[in-house]
Amino acid sequence: MQIKLKVFRYLPHTGKKPHYDTYEMEVDPNDRVLDVLEQVRADSDPSLGYRRSCAHGVCGSDAMRINGRNMLACKVLVKDLNSSKITVEPILGLKVLRDLIVDMDPFFEHFRSVMPYFVNDDPLPEDGKERLQSPTQRERFDDTTKCILCAACTTSCPSFWANGKYVGPAAIVNAHRFIFDSRDTAAAERLEVLNEDSGVWRCRTAFNCTEACPRDIEITKAIAEVKQVIYSGKIE
Amino acid sequence: MTTNTRTIEKPKPNFETKSWMFMRYSAVLLIPLVFGHLILQDVIVGVHRIDLDYVAMRWASIGWRIYDALLLAFAFAHGVNGIRQVLNDFIQSDQVRKIMHWGLFLLWLIVTAIGAIALIGGVRPIS
């Protein structure tokens, strides 16, 4: 099929202002948007910059705005966009470094602020082996273990667009993963961070994050559960 | 084995925690207050029949005065807190934010006081 691809371009070293380049090209409807970008680099413009790594929806490198919605370029087929006009832009709310590449540092700073790692300084069980957990206890936080840190959620959040100090949905999802882990003991510390001005209370339940998540995590629900724990002190 | 409920030391509620809860509680309270007001004024009485005599008759009852006072205070505080949260998103400077907070609080206080003066002192005998 014939498509018209419009791509946001910004190459700071050229001194040119940000603009859009348009490419008319023949693609297979089963091509992914990432394949289309690769085709542009191969055939038209090798200077086009974007992040990619695994190209199979696992590494979370290629989150970008495709026809106005945050998606992973490697998970979206051209035919599923239901349009021959495709606009590709960098994710919003983070500084654009070049073309579709944004500065992810603020995103990862927020991620680090919620202690996204397992904490348990209690002595090991008597047998000296693993800390056991029932399937039900594991199931409790299964959804939030699926996060691949692509930033599609955080950069679709209007509260984050307005104020980059907000920790954002991805950081809260990763805090949720450990707060609800029955073996973890640092929930109170994480909740202190999330109770600050820039924490969970900035969530306005717009549901953009849930819609944007390429892993189908119920993000707004996870945020609501964290708010509930802050309010009640009970992890259920 | 089932999921155990764990109790943890919850963070000390700060202003944002309280204001978030206030928005929820006031919203729940506003449902009967606003719908009761709308049904009474717009459906049962009708806007064209509301005049000073009607207001005097309505406010002759202390119950309706309390009802209207609650409606004013909660609806307006709910709205002002909503504006505060939206502005908080866009104001980056702590100093400007502080000025905005106090400005909105004064606005809420003045409008609520004007309403309260009307409710308490503005009632005249039914003609």
PDB file of N, CA, C and O in Angstrom, chain B residues 41-97:
ATOM      1  N   GLN B  41     -35.588  23.808  42.662  1.00  0.00           N
ATOM      2  CA  GLN B  41     -35.653  25.147  42.053  1.00  0.00           C
ATOM      3  C   GLN B  41     -36.104  25.111  40.593  1.00  0.00           C
ATOM      4  O   GLN B  41     -36.834  25.977  40.149  1.00  0.00           O
ATOM      5  N   ASP B  42     -35.599  24.132  39.857  1.00  0.00           N
ATOM      6  CA  ASP B  42     -35.855  24.132  38.414  1.00  0.00           C
ATOM      7  C   ASP B  42     -37.071  23.300  38.015  1.00  0.00           C
ATOM      8  O   ASP B  42     -37.685  23.559  36.986  1.00  0.00           O
ATOM      9  N   VAL B  43     -37.376  22.269  38.781  1.00  0.00           N
ATOM     10  CA  VAL B  43     -38.467  21.388  38.367  1.00  0.00           C
ATOM     11  C   VAL B  43     -39.727  21.655  39.198  1.00  0.00           C
ATOM     12  O   VAL B  43     -40.785  21.976  38.650  1.00  0.00           O
ATOM     13  N   ILE B  44     -39.587  21.565  40.516  1.00  0.00           N
ATOM     14  CA  ILE B  44     -40.793  21.693  41.362  1.00  0.00           C
ATOM     15  C   ILE B  44     -41.278  23.147  41.386  1.00  0.00           C
ATOM     16  O   ILE B  44     -42.448  23.431  41.121  1.00  0.00           O
ATOM     17  N   VAL B  45     -40.375  24.084  41.686  1.00  0.00           N
ATOM     18  CA  VAL B  45     -40.781  25.493  41.772  1.00  0.00           C
ATOM     19  C   VAL B  45     -40.747  26.140  40.380  1.00  0.00           C
ATOM     20  O   VAL B  45     -41.715  26.770  39.956  1.00  0.00           O
ATOM     21  N   GLY B  46     -39.670  25.957  39.670  1.00  0.00           N
ATOM     22  CA  GLY B  46     -39.514  26.573  38.346  1.00  0.00           C
ATOM     23  C   GLY B  46     -38.821  27.918  38.464  1.00  0.00           C
ATOM     24  O   GLY B  46     -39.176  28.733  39.330  1.00  0.00           O
ATOM     25  N   VAL B  47     -37.854  28.162  37.590  1.00  0.00           N
ATOM     26  CA  VAL B  47     -37.026  29.365  37.727  1.00  0.00           C
ATOM     27  C   VAL B  47     -37.832  30.668  37.601  1.00  0.00           C
ATOM     28  O   VAL B  47     -37.476  31.693  38.178  1.00  0.00           O
ATOM     29  N   HIS B  48     -38.933  30.630  36.845  1.00  0.00           N
ATOM     30  CA  HIS B  48     -39.695  31.876  36.637  1.00  0.00           C
ATOM     31  C   HIS B  48     -40.527  32.271  37.860  1.00  0.00           C
ATOM     32  O   HIS B  48     -41.026  33.390  37.939  1.00  0.00           O
ATOM     33  N   ARG B  49     -40.668  31.339  38.788  1.00  0.00           N
ATOM     34  CA  ARG B  49     -41.455  31.669  39.990  1.00  0.00           C
ATOM     35  C   ARG B  49     -40.555  32.018  41.182  1.00  0.00           C
ATOM     36  O   ARG B  49     -41.046  32.231  42.288  1.00  0.00           O
ATOM     37  N   ILE B  50     -39.252  32.058  40.938  1.00  0.00           N
ATOM     38  CA  ILE B  50     -38.354  32.399  42.052  1.00  0.00           C
ATOM     39  C   ILE B  50     -38.249  33.925  42.142  1.00  0.00           C
ATOM     40  O   ILE B  50     -37.766  34.582  41.222  1.00  0.00           O
ATOM     41  N   ASP B  51     -38.760  34.495  43.202  1.00  0.00           N
ATOM     42  CA  ASP B  51     -38.646  35.941  43.427  1.00  0.00           C
ATOM     43  C   ASP B  51     -38.288  36.172  44.897  1.00  0.00           C
ATOM     44  O   ASP B  51     -38.060  35.209  45.647  1.00  0.00           O
ATOM     45  N   LEU B  52     -38.209  37.418  45.297  1.00  0.00           N
ATOM     46  CA  LEU B  52     -37.794  37.721  46.671  1.00  0.00           C
ATOM     47  C   LEU B  52     -38.752  37.122  47.693  1.00  0.00           C
ATOM     48  O   LEU B  52     -38.330  36.672  48.764  1.00  0.00           O
ATOM     49  N   ASP B  53     -40.044  37.095  47.360  1.00  0.00           N
ATOM     50  CA  ASP B  53     -41.014  36.507  48.294  1.00  0.00           C
ATOM     51  C   ASP B  53     -40.751  35.022  48.493  1.00  0.00           C
ATOM     52  O   ASP B  53     -40.830  34.506  49.598  1.00  0.00           O
ATOM     53  N   TYR B  54     -40.410  34.355  47.355  1.00  0.00           N
ATOM     54  CA  TYR B  54     -40.122  32.919  47.451  1.00  0.00           C
ATOM     55  C   TYR B  54     -38.884  32.683  48.314  1.00  0.00           C
ATOM     56  O   TYR B  54     -38.871  31.805  49.182  1.00  0.00           O
ATOM     57  N   VAL B  55     -37.861  33.537  48.079  1.00  0.00           N
ATOM     58  CA  VAL B  55     -36.621  33.386  48.852  1.00  0.00           C
ATOM     59  C   VAL B  55     -36.902  33.611  50.340  1.00  0.00           C
ATOM     60  O   VAL B  55     -36.431  32.864  51.202  1.00  0.00           O
ATOM     61  N   ALA B  56     -37.687  34.636  50.637  1.00  0.00           N
ATOM     62  CA  ALA B  56     -38.023  34.928  52.031  1.00  0.00           C
ATOM     63  C   ALA B  56     -38.761  33.750  52.660  1.00  0.00           C
ATOM     64  O   ALA B  56     -38.478  33.356  53.797  1.00  0.00           O
ATOM     65  N   MET B  57     -39.659  33.158  51.879  1.00  0.00           N
ATOM     66  CA  MET B  57     -40.441  32.032  52.398  1.00  0.00           C
ATOM     67  C   MET B  57     -39.519  30.826  52.659  1.00  0.00           C
ATOM     68  O   MET B  57     -39.596  30.164  53.686  1.00  0.00           O
ATOM     69  N   ARG B  58     -38.644  30.620  51.701  1.00  0.00           N
ATOM     70  CA  ARG B  58     -37.724  29.469  51.816  1.00  0.00           C
ATOM     71  C   ARG B  58     -36.790  29.652  53.013  1.00  0.00           C
ATOM     72  O   ARG B  58     -36.557  28.724  53.789  1.00  0.00           O
ATOM     73  N   TRP B  59     -36.265  30.868  53.150  1.00  0.00           N
ATOM     74  CA  TRP B  59     -35.298  31.088  54.219  1.00  0.00           C
ATOM     75  C   TRP B  59     -35.964  31.327  55.582  1.00  0.00           C
ATOM     76  O   TRP B  59     -35.271  31.505  56.582  1.00  0.00           O
ATOM     77  N   ALA B  60     -37.249  31.304  55.605  1.00  0.00           N
ATOM     78  CA  ALA B  60     -37.932  31.361  56.904  1.00  0.00           C
ATOM     79  C   ALA B  60     -37.670  30.067  57.675  1.00  0.00           C
ATOM     80  O   ALA B  60     -37.816  30.013  58.896  1.00  0.00           O
ATOM     81  N   SER B  61     -37.283  29.032  56.934  1.00  0.00           N
ATOM     82  CA  SER B  61     -36.994  27.747  57.581  1.00  0.00           C
ATOM     83  C   SER B  61     -35.497  27.636  57.823  1.00  0.00           C
ATOM     84  O   SER B  61     -34.692  27.782  56.890  1.00  0.00           O
ATOM     85  N   ILE B  62     -35.111  27.361  59.051  1.00  0.00           N
ATOM     86  CA  ILE B  62     -33.687  27.234  59.393  1.00  0.00           C
ATOM     87  C   ILE B  62     -33.060  26.047  58.658  1.00  0.00           C
ATOM     88  O   ILE B  62     -31.895  26.071  58.280  1.00  0.00           O
ATOM     89  N   GLY B  63     -33.880  25.017  58.396  1.00  0.00           N
ATOM     90  CA  GLY B  63     -33.390  23.823  57.691  1.00  0.00           C
ATOM     91  C   GLY B  63     -32.888  24.176  56.292  1.00  0.00           C
ATOM     92  O   GLY B  63     -31.803  23.758  55.877  1.00  0.00           O
ATOM     93  N   TRP B  64     -33.687  24.990  55.550  1.00  0.00           N
ATOM     94  CA  TRP B  64     -33.275  25.381  54.195  1.00  0.00           C
ATOM     95  C   TRP B  64     -32.064  26.305  54.233  1.00  0.00           C
ATOM     96  O   TRP B  64     -31.245  26.291  53.316  1.00  0.00           O
ATOM     97  N   ARG B  65     -31.984  27.094  55.299  1.00  0.00           N
ATOM     98  CA  ARG B  65     -30.812  27.981  55.398  1.00  0.00           C
ATOM     99  C   ARG B  65     -29.540  27.158  55.609  1.00  0.00           C
ATOM    100  O   ARG B  65     -28.503  27.437  55.015  1.00  0.00           O
ATOM    101  N   ILE B  66     -29.644  26.130  56.433  1.00  0.00           N
ATOM    102  CA  ILE B  66     -28.472  25.261  56.647  1.00  0.00           C
ATOM    103  C   ILE B  66     -28.138  24.535  55.341  1.00  0.00           C
ATOM    104  O   ILE B  66     -26.978  24.425  54.947  1.00  0.00           O
ATOM    105  N   TYR B  67     -29.190  24.068  54.658  1.00  0.00           N
ATOM    106  CA  TYR B  67     -29.001  23.368  53.383  1.00  0.00           C
ATOM    107  C   TYR B  67     -28.251  24.267  52.387  1.00  0.00           C
ATOM    108  O   TYR B  67     -27.257  23.870  51.775  1.00  0.00           O
ATOM    109  N   ASP B  68     -28.730  25.511  52.249  1.00  0.00           N
ATOM    110  CA  ASP B  68     -28.103  26.427  51.294  1.00  0.00           C
ATOM    111  C   ASP B  68     -26.682  26.799  51.710  1.00  0.00           C
ATOM    112  O   ASP B  68     -25.792  26.957  50.869  1.00  0.00           O
ATOM    113  N   ALA B  69     -26.471  26.923  53.029  1.00  0.00           N
ATOM    114  CA  ALA B  69     -25.134  27.259  53.520  1.00  0.00           C
ATOM    115  C   ALA B  69     -24.163  26.116  53.188  1.00  0.00           C
ATOM    116  O   ALA B  69     -23.032  26.343  52.743  1.00  0.00           O
ATOM    117  N   LEU B  70     -24.627  24.867  53.400  1.00  0.00           N
ATOM    118  CA  LEU B  70     -23.779  23.708  53.086  1.00  0.00           C
ATOM    119  C   LEU B  70     -23.490  23.639  51.596  1.00  0.00           C
ATOM    120  O   LEU B  70     -22.362  23.380  51.167  1.00  0.00           O
ATOM    121  N   LEU B  71     -24.530  23.886  50.799  1.00  0.00           N
ATOM    122  CA  LEU B  71     -24.361  23.842  49.341  1.00  0.00           C
ATOM    123  C   LEU B  71     -23.321  24.872  48.896  1.00  0.00           C
ATOM    124  O   LEU B  71     -22.411  24.570  48.119  1.00  0.00           O
ATOM    125  N   LEU B  72     -23.458  26.084  49.416  1.00  0.00           N
ATOM    126  CA  LEU B  72     -22.520  27.150  49.050  1.00  0.00           C
ATOM    127  C   LEU B  72     -21.095  26.796  49.458  1.00  0.00           C
ATOM    128  O   LEU B  72     -20.169  26.831  48.646  1.00  0.00           O
ATOM    129  N   ALA B  73     -20.940  26.414  50.736  1.00  0.00           N
ATOM    130  CA  ALA B  73     -19.592  26.172  51.251  1.00  0.00           C
ATOM    131  C   ALA B  73     -18.925  24.995  50.541  1.00  0.00           C
ATOM    132  O   ALA B  73     -17.778  25.092  50.103  1.00  0.00           O
ATOM    133  N   PHE B  74     -19.639  23.886  50.402  1.00  0.00           N
ATOM    134  CA  PHE B  74     -19.021  22.698  49.808  1.00  0.00           C
ATOM    135  C   PHE B  74     -18.838  22.828  48.303  1.00  0.00           C
ATOM    136  O   PHE B  74     -17.798  22.456  47.774  1.00  0.00           O
ATOM    137  N   ALA B  75     -19.860  23.349  47.620  1.00  0.00           N
ATOM    138  CA  ALA B  75     -19.741  23.468  46.162  1.00  0.00           C
ATOM    139  C   ALA B  75     -18.607  24.418  45.818  1.00  0.00           C
ATOM    140  O   ALA B  75     -17.778  24.129  44.955  1.00  0.00           O
ATOM    141  N   PHE B  76     -18.539  25.525  46.514  1.00  0.00           N
ATOM    142  CA  PHE B  76     -17.524  26.517  46.174  1.00  0.00           C
ATOM    143  C   PHE B  76     -16.122  26.041  46.583  1.00  0.00           C
ATOM    144  O   PHE B  76     -15.162  26.212  45.842  1.00  0.00           O
ATOM    145  N   ALA B  77     -16.039  25.416  47.770  1.00  0.00           N
ATOM    146  CA  ALA B  77     -14.728  24.912  48.199  1.00  0.00           C
ATOM    147  C   ALA B  77     -14.261  23.803  47.263  1.00  0.00           C
ATOM    148  O   ALA B  77     -13.076  23.721  46.909  1.00  0.00           O
ATOM    149  N   HIS B  78     -15.186  22.954  46.840  1.00  0.00           N
ATOM    150  CA  HIS B  78     -14.852  21.873  45.906  1.00  0.00           C
ATOM    151  C   HIS B  78     -14.307  22.473  44.597  1.00  0.00           C
ATOM    152  O   HIS B  78     -13.287  22.032  44.070  1.00  0.00           O
ATOM    153  N   GLY B  79     -14.998  23.492  44.106  1.00  0.00           N
ATOM    154  CA  GLY B  79     -14.583  24.142  42.864  1.00  0.00           C
ATOM    155  C   GLY B  79     -13.250  24.848  43.000  1.00  0.00           C
ATOM    156  O   GLY B  79     -12.368  24.716  42.144  1.00  0.00           O
ATOM    157  N   VAL B  80     -13.092  25.578  44.097  1.00  0.00           N
ATOM    158  CA  VAL B  80     -11.844  26.334  44.304  1.00  0.00           C
ATOM    159  C   VAL B  80     -10.663  25.369  44.462  1.00  0.00           C
ATOM    160  O   VAL B  80      -9.579  25.592  43.917  1.00  0.00           O
ATOM    161  N   ASN B  81     -10.887  24.260  45.155  1.00  0.00           N
ATOM    162  CA  ASN B  81      -9.805  23.284  45.314  1.00  0.00           C
ATOM    163  C   ASN B  81      -9.447  22.654  43.967  1.00  0.00           C
ATOM    164  O   ASN B  81      -8.277  22.369  43.695  1.00  0.00           O
ATOM    165  N   GLY B  82     -10.450  22.472  43.125  1.00  0.00           N
ATOM    166  CA  GLY B  82     -10.186  21.958  41.773  1.00  0.00           C
ATOM    167  C   GLY B  82      -9.331  22.929  40.982  1.00  0.00           C
ATOM    168  O   GLY B  82      -8.362  22.527  40.330  1.00  0.00           O
ATOM    169  N   ILE B  83      -9.671  24.217  41.076  1.00  0.00           N
ATOM    170  CA  ILE B  83      -8.870  25.241  40.369  1.00  0.00           C
ATOM    171  C   ILE B  83      -7.441  25.229  40.920  1.00  0.00           C
ATOM    172  O   ILE B  83      -6.472  25.305  40.180  1.00  0.00           O
ATOM    173  N   ARG B  84      -7.332  25.102  42.245  1.00  0.00           N
ATOM    174  CA  ARG B  84      -6.006  25.083  42.879  1.00  0.00           C
ATOM    175  C   ARG B  84      -5.160  23.932  42.328  1.00  0.00           C
ATOM    176  O   ARG B  84      -3.986  24.101  41.998  1.00  0.00           O
ATOM    177  N   GLN B  85      -5.773  22.766  42.188  1.00  0.00           N
ATOM    178  CA  GLN B  85      -5.018  21.613  41.699  1.00  0.00           C
ATOM    179  C   GLN B  85      -4.588  21.802  40.250  1.00  0.00           C
ATOM    180  O   GLN B  85      -3.478  21.443  39.869  1.00  0.00           O
ATOM    181  N   VAL B  86      -5.483  22.376  39.444  1.00  0.00           N
ATOM    182  CA  VAL B  86      -5.130  22.604  38.038  1.00  0.00           C
ATOM    183  C   VAL B  86      -3.999  23.636  37.952  1.00  0.00           C
ATOM    184  O   VAL B  86      -3.003  23.422  37.249  1.00  0.00           O
ATOM    185  N   LEU B  87      -4.133  24.740  38.710  1.00  0.00           N
ATOM    186  CA  LEU B  87      -3.091  25.771  38.671  1.00  0.00           C
ATOM    187  C   LEU B  87      -1.756  25.242  39.208  1.00  0.00           C
ATOM    188  O   LEU B  87      -0.697  25.598  38.722  1.00  0.00           O
ATOM    189  N   ASN B  88      -1.832  24.356  40.215  1.00  0.00           N
ATOM    190  CA  ASN B  88      -0.621  23.748  40.774  1.00  0.00           C
ATOM    191  C   ASN B  88       0.191  23.036  39.704  1.00  0.00           C
ATOM    192  O   ASN B  88       1.413  22.992  39.761  1.00  0.00           O
ATOM    193  N   ASP B  89      -0.523  22.448  38.743  1.00  0.00           N
ATOM    194  CA  ASP B  89       0.166  21.750  37.661  1.00  0.00           C
ATOM    195  C   ASP B  89       0.996  22.714  36.820  1.00  0.00           C
ATOM    196  O   ASP B  89       2.042  22.356  36.299  1.00  0.00           O
ATOM    197  N   PHE B  90       0.477  23.934  36.665  1.00  0.00           N
ATOM    198  CA  PHE B  90       1.118  24.845  35.718  1.00  0.00           C
ATOM    199  C   PHE B  90       2.061  25.854  36.371  1.00  0.00           C
ATOM    200  O   PHE B  90       2.867  26.463  35.686  1.00  0.00           O
ATOM    201  N   ILE B  91       1.923  26.045  37.676  1.00  0.00           N
ATOM    202  CA  ILE B  91       2.793  27.012  38.348  1.00  0.00           C
ATOM    203  C   ILE B  91       4.015  26.274  38.896  1.00  0.00           C
ATOM    204  O   ILE B  91       3.880  25.369  39.718  1.00  0.00           O
ATOM    205  N   GLN B  92       5.180  26.656  38.416  1.00  0.00           N
ATOM    206  CA  GLN B  92       6.397  25.936  38.803  1.00  0.00           C
ATOM    207  C   GLN B  92       7.053  26.541  40.036  1.00  0.00           C
ATOM    208  O   GLN B  92       7.705  25.840  40.793  1.00  0.00           O
ATOM    209  N   SER B  93       6.856  27.878  40.231  1.00  0.00           N
ATOM    210  CA  SER B  93       7.549  28.542  41.334  1.00  0.00           C
ATOM    211  C   SER B  93       6.780  28.364  42.655  1.00  0.00           C
ATOM    212  O   SER B  93       5.569  28.575  42.712  1.00  0.00           O
ATOM    213  N   ASP B  94       7.525  27.983  43.707  1.00  0.00           N
ATOM    214  CA  ASP B  94       6.892  27.766  45.008  1.00  0.00           C
ATOM    215  C   ASP B  94       6.272  29.051  45.549  1.00  0.00           C
ATOM    216  O   ASP B  94       5.216  29.033  46.174  1.00  0.00           O
ATOM    217  N   GLN B  95       6.965  30.178  45.273  1.00  0.00           N
ATOM    218  CA  GLN B  95       6.476  31.461  45.793  1.00  0.00           C
ATOM    219  C   GLN B  95       5.152  31.857  45.117  1.00  0.00           C
ATOM    220  O   GLN B  95       4.195  32.242  45.786  1.00  0.00           O
ATOM    221  N   VAL B  96       5.122  31.726  43.796  1.00  0.00           N
ATOM    222  CA  VAL B  96       3.900  32.065  43.058  1.00  0.00           C
ATOM    223  C   VAL B  96       2.762  31.133  43.482  1.00  0.00           C
ATOM    224  O   VAL B  96       1.612  31.528  43.619  1.00  0.00           O
ATOM    225  N   ARG B  97       3.127  29.874  43.730  1.00  0.00           N
ATOM    226  CA  ARG B  97       2.119  28.893  44.150  1.00  0.00           C
ATOM    227  C   ARG B  97       1.517  29.294  45.499  1.00  0.00           C
ATOM    228  O   ARG B  97       0.323  29.183  45.717  1.00  0.00           O
TER     229      ARG B  97
END
